[in-house]
Amino acid sequence: GTPTLFRGQRTGTPWIHVPGTFGLEFLTPSLADLIGRHRPVFDGLQYPGLADDSEPLCDVESIATSLVPQVEAVHPQGPLWLSGYSFGGMVAYELARQLTARGRAVECVVLFDTVLPGGLRRRPVPEHARVTLQRIRALPLKRRLEFLLGLAEKKWSDAAAAVRRRRPGGERDPRKRVENASLVAFDAFQPQPYAGRVILLRSLLLTEQETGIWAKRELNGWDDVQHDRFEVLNLPCDHGQVFLDPVAPEVLTAIETLLQVAIPSATPGS
């Protein structure tokens, strides 16, 4: 085995984090420290196309399949936990399905505010105007112009992302190519049933960068595959605060609670 690839505790069921749209992603320090106090942590998985000339993958199922041998290389046998932030949660969910089909025990999949393509509804103009006005009024006067400029910048950014979705192969930078392919994969993903335990950490607030045109549906779009072991934790924070430092205290408390369960004795790579 290769236990040195793991951080944190030497025993316990390993927690393996799955990257998001950029194809390589590390747990933020506060989350890595918290999880590492309870169990081993690994966050070095990588999508195809980042470190070589291979074509980036444009569907979640293929991305997950490419990660199976990476998982088996660092933890060949025994149970594990998986997690993913935003788009990474889609890949983690599908990876759990594939590993389970191969006979691996995935004890839990933690989705950090993963929203499916159908998990958003467009607000009617009156509702959007009302929400925007409420957000402006809640800000100090000197912050209001900055907020409005930020909304305009976000709108342009979203328009550029829409163009990249239509031309995923138009970039030479490997990081951009992987990101563009991931955006295509996001749009096409339709999760299939998975009977294992899933925890969705769902944010309730808008980030300052969000335009507010879109509102999240109650289960972030996971309705069709929800079951008794698919738990949703609604948290009073925004999408960034679910995963990015400074992580919201409510998120850290939720993770701490999840990790308080009895941890089976296991060594990574064993």
mmCIF file of C-alpha atoms in Angstrom:
data_model
loop_
_atom_site.group_PDB
_atom_site.id
_atom_site.type_symbol
_atom_site.label_atom_id
_atom_site.label_comp_id
_atom_site.label_asym_id
_atom_site.label_seq_id
_atom_site.Cartn_x
_atom_site.Cartn_y
_atom_site.Cartn_z
ATOM 1 C CA GLY A 1 0.000 0.000 0.000
ATOM 2 C CA THR A 2 0.915 3.674 -0.021
ATOM 3 C CA PRO A 3 -0.307 5.053 3.315
ATOM 4 C CA THR A 4 2.139 7.989 3.143
ATOM 5 C CA LEU A 5 -0.156 9.607 0.559
ATOM 6 C CA PHE A 6 -2.717 10.168 3.310
ATOM 7 C CA ARG A 7 -2.731 12.975 5.823
ATOM 8 C CA GLY A 8 -4.294 13.023 9.263
ATOM 9 C CA GLN A 9 -4.909 10.034 11.520
ATOM 10 C CA ARG A 10 -3.303 6.720 10.636
ATOM 11 C CA THR A 11 -6.420 4.688 11.475
ATOM 12 C CA GLY A 12 -10.091 4.946 10.626
ATOM 13 C CA THR A 13 -12.042 4.779 7.390
ATOM 14 C CA PRO A 14 -10.234 6.994 4.849
ATOM 15 C CA TRP A 15 -11.928 10.111 3.483
ATOM 16 C CA ILE A 16 -11.114 10.657 -0.205
ATOM 17 C CA HIS A 17 -12.009 14.014 -1.733
ATOM 18 C CA VAL A 18 -12.991 14.247 -5.407
ATOM 19 C CA PRO A 19 -11.991 17.377 -7.380
ATOM 20 C CA GLY A 20 -14.429 19.717 -9.113
ATOM 21 C CA THR A 21 -14.460 21.475 -12.476
ATOM 22 C CA PHE A 22 -10.727 22.264 -12.525
ATOM 23 C CA GLY A 23 -9.784 18.585 -12.229
ATOM 24 C CA LEU A 24 -7.504 18.982 -9.207
ATOM 25 C CA GLU A 25 -8.702 20.269 -5.860
ATOM 26 C CA PHE A 26 -7.501 20.084 -2.271
ATOM 27 C CA LEU A 27 -9.634 20.260 0.830
ATOM 28 C CA THR A 28 -9.419 23.702 2.375
ATOM 29 C CA PRO A 29 -7.183 23.769 5.479
ATOM 30 C CA SER A 30 -9.970 23.996 8.062
ATOM 31 C CA LEU A 31 -11.790 20.990 6.577
ATOM 32 C CA ALA A 32 -8.596 18.979 6.088
ATOM 33 C CA ASP A 33 -7.557 19.665 9.684
ATOM 34 C CA LEU A 34 -10.993 18.758 11.069
ATOM 35 C CA ILE A 35 -11.359 15.542 9.077
ATOM 36 C CA GLY A 36 -7.718 14.615 9.658
ATOM 37 C CA ARG A 37 -8.236 14.669 13.418
ATOM 38 C CA HIS A 38 -10.636 11.753 12.999
ATOM 39 C CA ARG A 39 -9.392 9.731 10.014
ATOM 40 C CA PRO A 40 -6.932 9.596 7.109
ATOM 41 C CA VAL A 41 -7.516 12.117 4.306
ATOM 42 C CA PHE A 42 -6.540 11.980 0.635
ATOM 43 C CA ASP A 43 -7.244 14.762 -1.885
ATOM 44 C CA GLY A 44 -4.842 14.106 -4.750
ATOM 45 C CA LEU A 45 -7.172 12.679 -7.401
ATOM 46 C CA GLN A 46 -6.814 14.253 -10.839
ATOM 47 C CA TYR A 47 -8.897 14.364 -14.026
ATOM 48 C CA PRO A 48 -7.436 13.222 -17.368
ATOM 49 C CA GLY A 49 -6.039 16.014 -19.539
ATOM 50 C CA LEU A 50 -4.317 18.021 -16.813
ATOM 51 C CA ALA A 51 -0.920 16.366 -16.750
ATOM 52 C CA ASP A 52 -0.807 14.883 -20.248
ATOM 53 C CA ASP A 53 -2.080 15.400 -23.776
ATOM 54 C CA SER A 54 -5.158 13.214 -23.334
ATOM 55 C CA GLU A 55 -8.518 14.681 -24.225
ATOM 56 C CA PRO A 56 -10.510 15.981 -21.238
ATOM 57 C CA LEU A 57 -13.672 13.991 -20.551
ATOM 58 C CA CYS A 58 -17.065 15.588 -21.167
ATOM 59 C CA ASP A 59 -19.339 13.355 -19.092
ATOM 60 C CA VAL A 60 -19.476 12.629 -15.376
ATOM 61 C CA GLU A 61 -19.603 8.859 -15.821
ATOM 62 C CA SER A 62 -16.324 8.771 -17.768
ATOM 63 C CA ILE A 63 -14.624 11.124 -15.321
ATOM 64 C CA ALA A 64 -15.642 8.877 -12.429
ATOM 65 C CA THR A 65 -14.415 5.790 -14.297
ATOM 66 C CA SER A 66 -11.016 7.451 -14.772
ATOM 67 C CA LEU A 67 -10.750 7.994 -11.016
ATOM 68 C CA VAL A 68 -11.476 4.372 -10.032
ATOM 69 C CA PRO A 69 -7.880 3.162 -10.596
ATOM 70 C CA GLN A 70 -6.548 6.235 -8.758
ATOM 71 C CA VAL A 71 -8.664 5.372 -5.731
ATOM 72 C CA GLU A 72 -7.625 1.721 -5.901
ATOM 73 C CA ALA A 73 -3.959 2.740 -6.129
ATOM 74 C CA VAL A 74 -4.036 4.680 -2.845
ATOM 75 C CA HIS A 75 -6.569 2.483 -1.013
ATOM 76 C CA PRO A 76 -6.798 -0.920 -2.730
ATOM 77 C CA GLN A 77 -9.307 -2.468 -0.368
ATOM 78 C CA GLY A 78 -11.510 -1.699 2.580
ATOM 79 C CA PRO A 79 -14.253 0.885 3.176
ATOM 80 C CA LEU A 80 -13.957 4.571 2.390
ATOM 81 C CA TRP A 81 -15.790 7.899 2.430
ATOM 82 C CA LEU A 82 -16.040 10.177 -0.594
ATOM 83 C CA SER A 83 -16.717 13.897 -0.839
ATOM 84 C CA GLY A 84 -16.998 16.547 -3.526
ATOM 85 C CA TYR A 85 -17.724 20.264 -3.687
ATOM 86 C CA SER A 86 -20.220 21.606 -6.215
ATOM 87 C CA PHE A 87 -19.557 19.779 -9.534
ATOM 88 C CA GLY A 88 -17.126 17.500 -7.698
ATOM 89 C CA GLY A 89 -20.081 16.139 -5.745
ATOM 90 C CA MET A 90 -21.617 14.830 -8.970
ATOM 91 C CA VAL A 91 -18.401 12.966 -9.747
ATOM 92 C CA ALA A 92 -18.132 11.683 -6.154
ATOM 93 C CA TYR A 93 -21.713 10.386 -6.311
ATOM 94 C CA GLU A 94 -21.096 8.559 -9.609
ATOM 95 C CA LEU A 95 -17.724 7.294 -8.356
ATOM 96 C CA ALA A 96 -19.496 5.810 -5.324
ATOM 97 C CA ARG A 97 -21.918 4.019 -7.661
ATOM 98 C CA GLN A 98 -19.084 2.556 -9.710
ATOM 99 C CA LEU A 99 -16.968 1.522 -6.720
ATOM 100 C CA THR A 100 -19.973 -0.114 -5.071
ATOM 101 C CA ALA A 101 -20.677 -2.042 -8.269
ATOM 102 C CA ARG A 102 -17.083 -3.337 -8.060
ATOM 103 C CA GLY A 103 -17.678 -4.597 -4.528
ATOM 104 C CA ARG A 104 -16.106 -1.689 -2.604
ATOM 105 C CA ALA A 105 -17.785 -0.458 0.576
ATOM 106 C CA VAL A 106 -18.484 3.280 0.352
ATOM 107 C CA GLU A 107 -19.715 4.206 3.811
ATOM 108 C CA CYS A 108 -20.793 7.757 2.972
ATOM 109 C CA VAL A 109 -20.747 10.342 0.182
ATOM 110 C CA VAL A 110 -20.611 13.953 1.384
ATOM 111 C CA LEU A 111 -21.851 16.507 -1.155
ATOM 112 C CA PHE A 112 -20.734 20.055 -0.437
ATOM 113 C CA ASP A 113 -23.700 22.001 -1.868
ATOM 114 C CA THR A 114 -23.841 20.081 -5.139
ATOM 115 C CA VAL A 115 -26.637 21.465 -7.333
ATOM 116 C CA LEU A 116 -27.817 19.467 -10.343
ATOM 117 C CA PRO A 117 -28.687 21.180 -13.644
ATOM 118 C CA GLY A 118 -32.374 20.822 -12.792
ATOM 119 C CA GLY A 119 -31.847 22.059 -9.249
ATOM 120 C CA LEU A 120 -32.336 25.729 -10.111
ATOM 121 C CA ARG A 121 -35.430 27.689 -11.088
ATOM 122 C CA ARG A 122 -35.372 31.066 -12.771
ATOM 123 C CA ARG A 123 -36.994 33.716 -10.632
ATOM 124 C CA PRO A 124 -39.745 35.782 -12.287
ATOM 125 C CA VAL A 125 -38.702 39.397 -12.839
ATOM 126 C CA PRO A 126 -40.764 40.793 -9.909
ATOM 127 C CA GLU A 127 -39.334 38.215 -7.506
ATOM 128 C CA HIS A 128 -35.779 38.806 -8.734
ATOM 129 C CA ALA A 129 -36.199 42.578 -8.377
ATOM 130 C CA ARG A 130 -37.543 42.154 -4.851
ATOM 131 C CA VAL A 131 -34.680 39.875 -3.807
ATOM 132 C CA THR A 132 -32.085 42.229 -5.319
ATOM 133 C CA LEU A 133 -33.593 45.259 -3.578
ATOM 134 C CA GLN A 134 -33.562 43.434 -0.240
ATOM 135 C CA ARG A 135 -29.903 42.555 -0.715
ATOM 136 C CA ILE A 136 -28.996 46.158 -1.581
ATOM 137 C CA ARG A 137 -30.862 47.569 1.399
ATOM 138 C CA ALA A 138 -29.050 45.180 3.734
ATOM 139 C CA LEU A 139 -25.671 46.641 2.718
ATOM 140 C CA PRO A 140 -23.988 49.792 4.045
ATOM 141 C CA LEU A 141 -24.293 52.714 1.616
ATOM 142 C CA LYS A 142 -20.625 52.629 0.609
ATOM 143 C CA ARG A 143 -20.893 48.950 -0.341
ATOM 144 C CA ARG A 144 -23.937 49.223 -2.598
ATOM 145 C CA LEU A 145 -22.190 50.447 -5.748
ATOM 146 C CA GLU A 146 -19.497 47.799 -5.338
ATOM 147 C CA PHE A 147 -22.220 45.173 -5.018
ATOM 148 C CA LEU A 148 -23.982 46.308 -8.215
ATOM 149 C CA LEU A 149 -20.706 46.351 -10.150
ATOM 150 C CA GLY A 150 -20.026 42.839 -8.889
ATOM 151 C CA LEU A 151 -23.393 41.652 -10.172
ATOM 152 C CA ALA A 152 -22.635 43.101 -13.598
ATOM 153 C CA GLU A 153 -19.242 41.376 -13.654
ATOM 154 C CA LYS A 154 -20.863 38.074 -12.690
ATOM 155 C CA LYS A 155 -23.359 38.403 -15.525
ATOM 156 C CA TRP A 156 -20.528 38.823 -18.036
ATOM 157 C CA SER A 157 -18.695 35.872 -16.481
ATOM 158 C CA ASP A 158 -21.764 33.651 -16.799
ATOM 159 C CA ALA A 159 -22.130 34.662 -20.462
ATOM 160 C CA ALA A 160 -18.484 33.728 -21.118
ATOM 161 C CA ALA A 161 -18.991 30.355 -19.399
ATOM 162 C CA ALA A 162 -21.984 29.692 -21.655
ATOM 163 C CA VAL A 163 -19.777 30.273 -24.700
ATOM 164 C CA ARG A 164 -17.136 27.872 -23.339
ATOM 165 C CA ARG A 165 -19.818 25.219 -22.876
ATOM 166 C CA ARG A 166 -20.498 25.377 -26.603
ATOM 167 C CA ARG A 167 -16.782 25.219 -27.511
ATOM 168 C CA PRO A 168 -15.145 22.867 -24.974
ATOM 169 C CA GLY A 169 -12.152 22.131 -27.246
ATOM 170 C CA GLY A 170 -11.278 25.707 -28.150
ATOM 171 C CA GLU A 171 -8.634 26.176 -25.430
ATOM 172 C CA ARG A 172 -4.958 25.207 -25.419
ATOM 173 C CA ASP A 173 -4.393 25.666 -21.685
ATOM 174 C CA PRO A 174 -4.924 22.183 -20.136
ATOM 175 C CA ARG A 175 -6.581 23.690 -17.061
ATOM 176 C CA LYS A 176 -9.072 25.623 -19.158
ATOM 177 C CA ARG A 177 -9.736 22.627 -21.381
ATOM 178 C CA VAL A 178 -10.533 20.466 -18.361
ATOM 179 C CA GLU A 179 -12.733 23.207 -16.905
ATOM 180 C CA ASN A 180 -14.648 23.615 -20.168
ATOM 181 C CA ALA A 181 -15.144 19.856 -20.501
ATOM 182 C CA SER A 182 -16.401 19.738 -16.909
ATOM 183 C CA LEU A 183 -18.971 22.431 -17.684
ATOM 184 C CA VAL A 184 -20.265 20.288 -20.549
ATOM 185 C CA ALA A 185 -20.377 17.274 -18.216
ATOM 186 C CA PHE A 186 -22.310 19.306 -15.643
ATOM 187 C CA ASP A 187 -25.000 20.238 -18.140
ATOM 188 C CA ALA A 188 -25.504 16.631 -19.259
ATOM 189 C CA PHE A 189 -25.429 14.833 -15.909
ATOM 190 C CA GLN A 190 -28.451 12.825 -14.805
ATOM 191 C CA PRO A 191 -27.760 10.850 -11.632
ATOM 192 C CA GLN A 192 -28.746 7.212 -11.510
ATOM 193 C CA PRO A 193 -30.102 5.555 -8.349
ATOM 194 C CA TYR A 194 -27.583 4.827 -5.619
ATOM 195 C CA ALA A 195 -28.685 3.094 -2.418
ATOM 196 C CA GLY A 196 -25.743 4.128 -0.257
ATOM 197 C CA ARG A 197 -25.585 6.833 2.389
ATOM 198 C CA VAL A 198 -25.406 10.391 1.048
ATOM 199 C CA ILE A 199 -25.162 13.650 3.015
ATOM 200 C CA LEU A 200 -25.958 16.866 1.130
ATOM 201 C CA LEU A 201 -24.672 19.995 2.893
ATOM 202 C CA ARG A 202 -26.990 22.568 1.327
ATOM 203 C CA SER A 203 -26.428 26.328 1.602
ATOM 204 C CA LEU A 204 -29.424 28.615 2.049
ATOM 205 C CA LEU A 205 -27.901 32.030 1.307
ATOM 206 C CA LEU A 206 -26.695 33.774 -1.848
ATOM 207 C CA THR A 207 -23.072 34.761 -2.255
ATOM 208 C CA GLU A 208 -22.435 38.423 -3.039
ATOM 209 C CA GLN A 209 -21.264 37.349 -6.495
ATOM 210 C CA GLU A 210 -24.525 35.604 -7.399
ATOM 211 C CA THR A 211 -26.980 37.628 -9.447
ATOM 212 C CA GLY A 212 -29.986 36.106 -7.710
ATOM 213 C CA ILE A 213 -31.706 35.310 -11.001
ATOM 214 C CA TRP A 214 -31.655 31.648 -10.090
ATOM 215 C CA ALA A 215 -33.084 30.117 -6.932
ATOM 216 C CA LYS A 216 -32.194 26.643 -5.699
ATOM 217 C CA ARG A 217 -34.925 24.055 -5.490
ATOM 218 C CA GLU A 218 -35.523 22.385 -2.146
ATOM 219 C CA LEU A 219 -33.257 19.365 -2.726
ATOM 220 C CA ASN A 220 -30.818 20.979 -5.177
ATOM 221 C CA GLY A 221 -32.384 18.834 -7.908
ATOM 222 C CA TRP A 222 -31.697 15.451 -6.277
ATOM 223 C CA ASP A 223 -35.389 14.622 -5.831
ATOM 224 C CA ASP A 224 -35.489 11.690 -8.265
ATOM 225 C CA VAL A 225 -32.741 9.740 -6.488
ATOM 226 C CA GLN A 226 -33.440 10.693 -2.881
ATOM 227 C CA HIS A 227 -34.150 7.857 -0.458
ATOM 228 C CA ASP A 228 -34.100 7.138 3.279
ATOM 229 C CA ARG A 229 -30.288 7.232 3.431
ATOM 230 C CA PHE A 230 -29.994 10.457 1.424
ATOM 231 C CA GLU A 231 -29.939 13.185 4.072
ATOM 232 C CA VAL A 232 -30.115 16.931 3.422
ATOM 233 C CA LEU A 233 -28.643 19.369 5.959
ATOM 234 C CA ASN A 234 -29.792 22.957 5.326
ATOM 235 C CA LEU A 235 -27.163 25.414 6.540
ATOM 236 C CA PRO A 236 -27.346 29.222 7.006
ATOM 237 C CA CYS A 237 -24.370 30.039 4.779
ATOM 238 C CA ASP A 238 -23.637 30.628 1.107
ATOM 239 C CA HIS A 239 -22.196 28.309 -1.541
ATOM 240 C CA GLY A 240 -18.619 29.428 -0.980
ATOM 241 C CA GLN A 241 -18.806 29.180 2.812
ATOM 242 C CA VAL A 242 -19.807 25.520 2.561
ATOM 243 C CA PHE A 243 -16.300 24.590 1.428
ATOM 244 C CA LEU A 244 -13.953 27.562 1.034
ATOM 245 C CA ASP A 245 -12.110 29.118 3.954
ATOM 246 C CA PRO A 246 -13.320 30.647 6.099
ATOM 247 C CA VAL A 247 -15.752 27.714 6.179
ATOM 248 C CA ALA A 248 -19.005 28.520 7.983
ATOM 249 C CA PRO A 249 -19.052 27.304 11.619
ATOM 250 C CA GLU A 250 -22.309 25.469 10.946
ATOM 251 C CA VAL A 251 -20.584 23.402 8.263
ATOM 252 C CA LEU A 252 -17.690 22.502 10.553
ATOM 253 C CA THR A 253 -20.160 21.502 13.263
ATOM 254 C CA ALA A 254 -22.078 19.316 10.819
ATOM 255 C CA ILE A 255 -18.882 17.583 9.668
ATOM 256 C CA GLU A 256 -17.720 17.131 13.257
ATOM 257 C CA THR A 257 -21.043 15.476 14.095
ATOM 258 C CA LEU A 258 -20.739 13.113 11.128
ATOM 259 C CA LEU A 259 -17.262 12.120 12.243
ATOM 260 C CA GLN A 260 -18.275 11.414 15.839
ATOM 261 C CA VAL A 261 -19.625 7.986 14.874
ATOM 262 C CA ALA A 262 -17.537 4.953 15.727
ATOM 263 C CA ILE A 263 -14.600 4.703 13.326
ATOM 264 C CA PRO A 264 -13.664 1.156 12.282
ATOM 265 C CA SER A 265 -10.006 0.287 12.591
ATOM 266 C CA ALA A 266 -8.459 0.435 9.142
ATOM 267 C CA THR A 267 -5.180 1.535 7.644
ATOM 268 C CA PRO A 268 -5.059 3.298 4.263
ATOM 269 C CA GLY A 269 -3.729 1.071 1.545
ATOM 270 C CA SER A 270 -4.324 -2.087 3.575
#
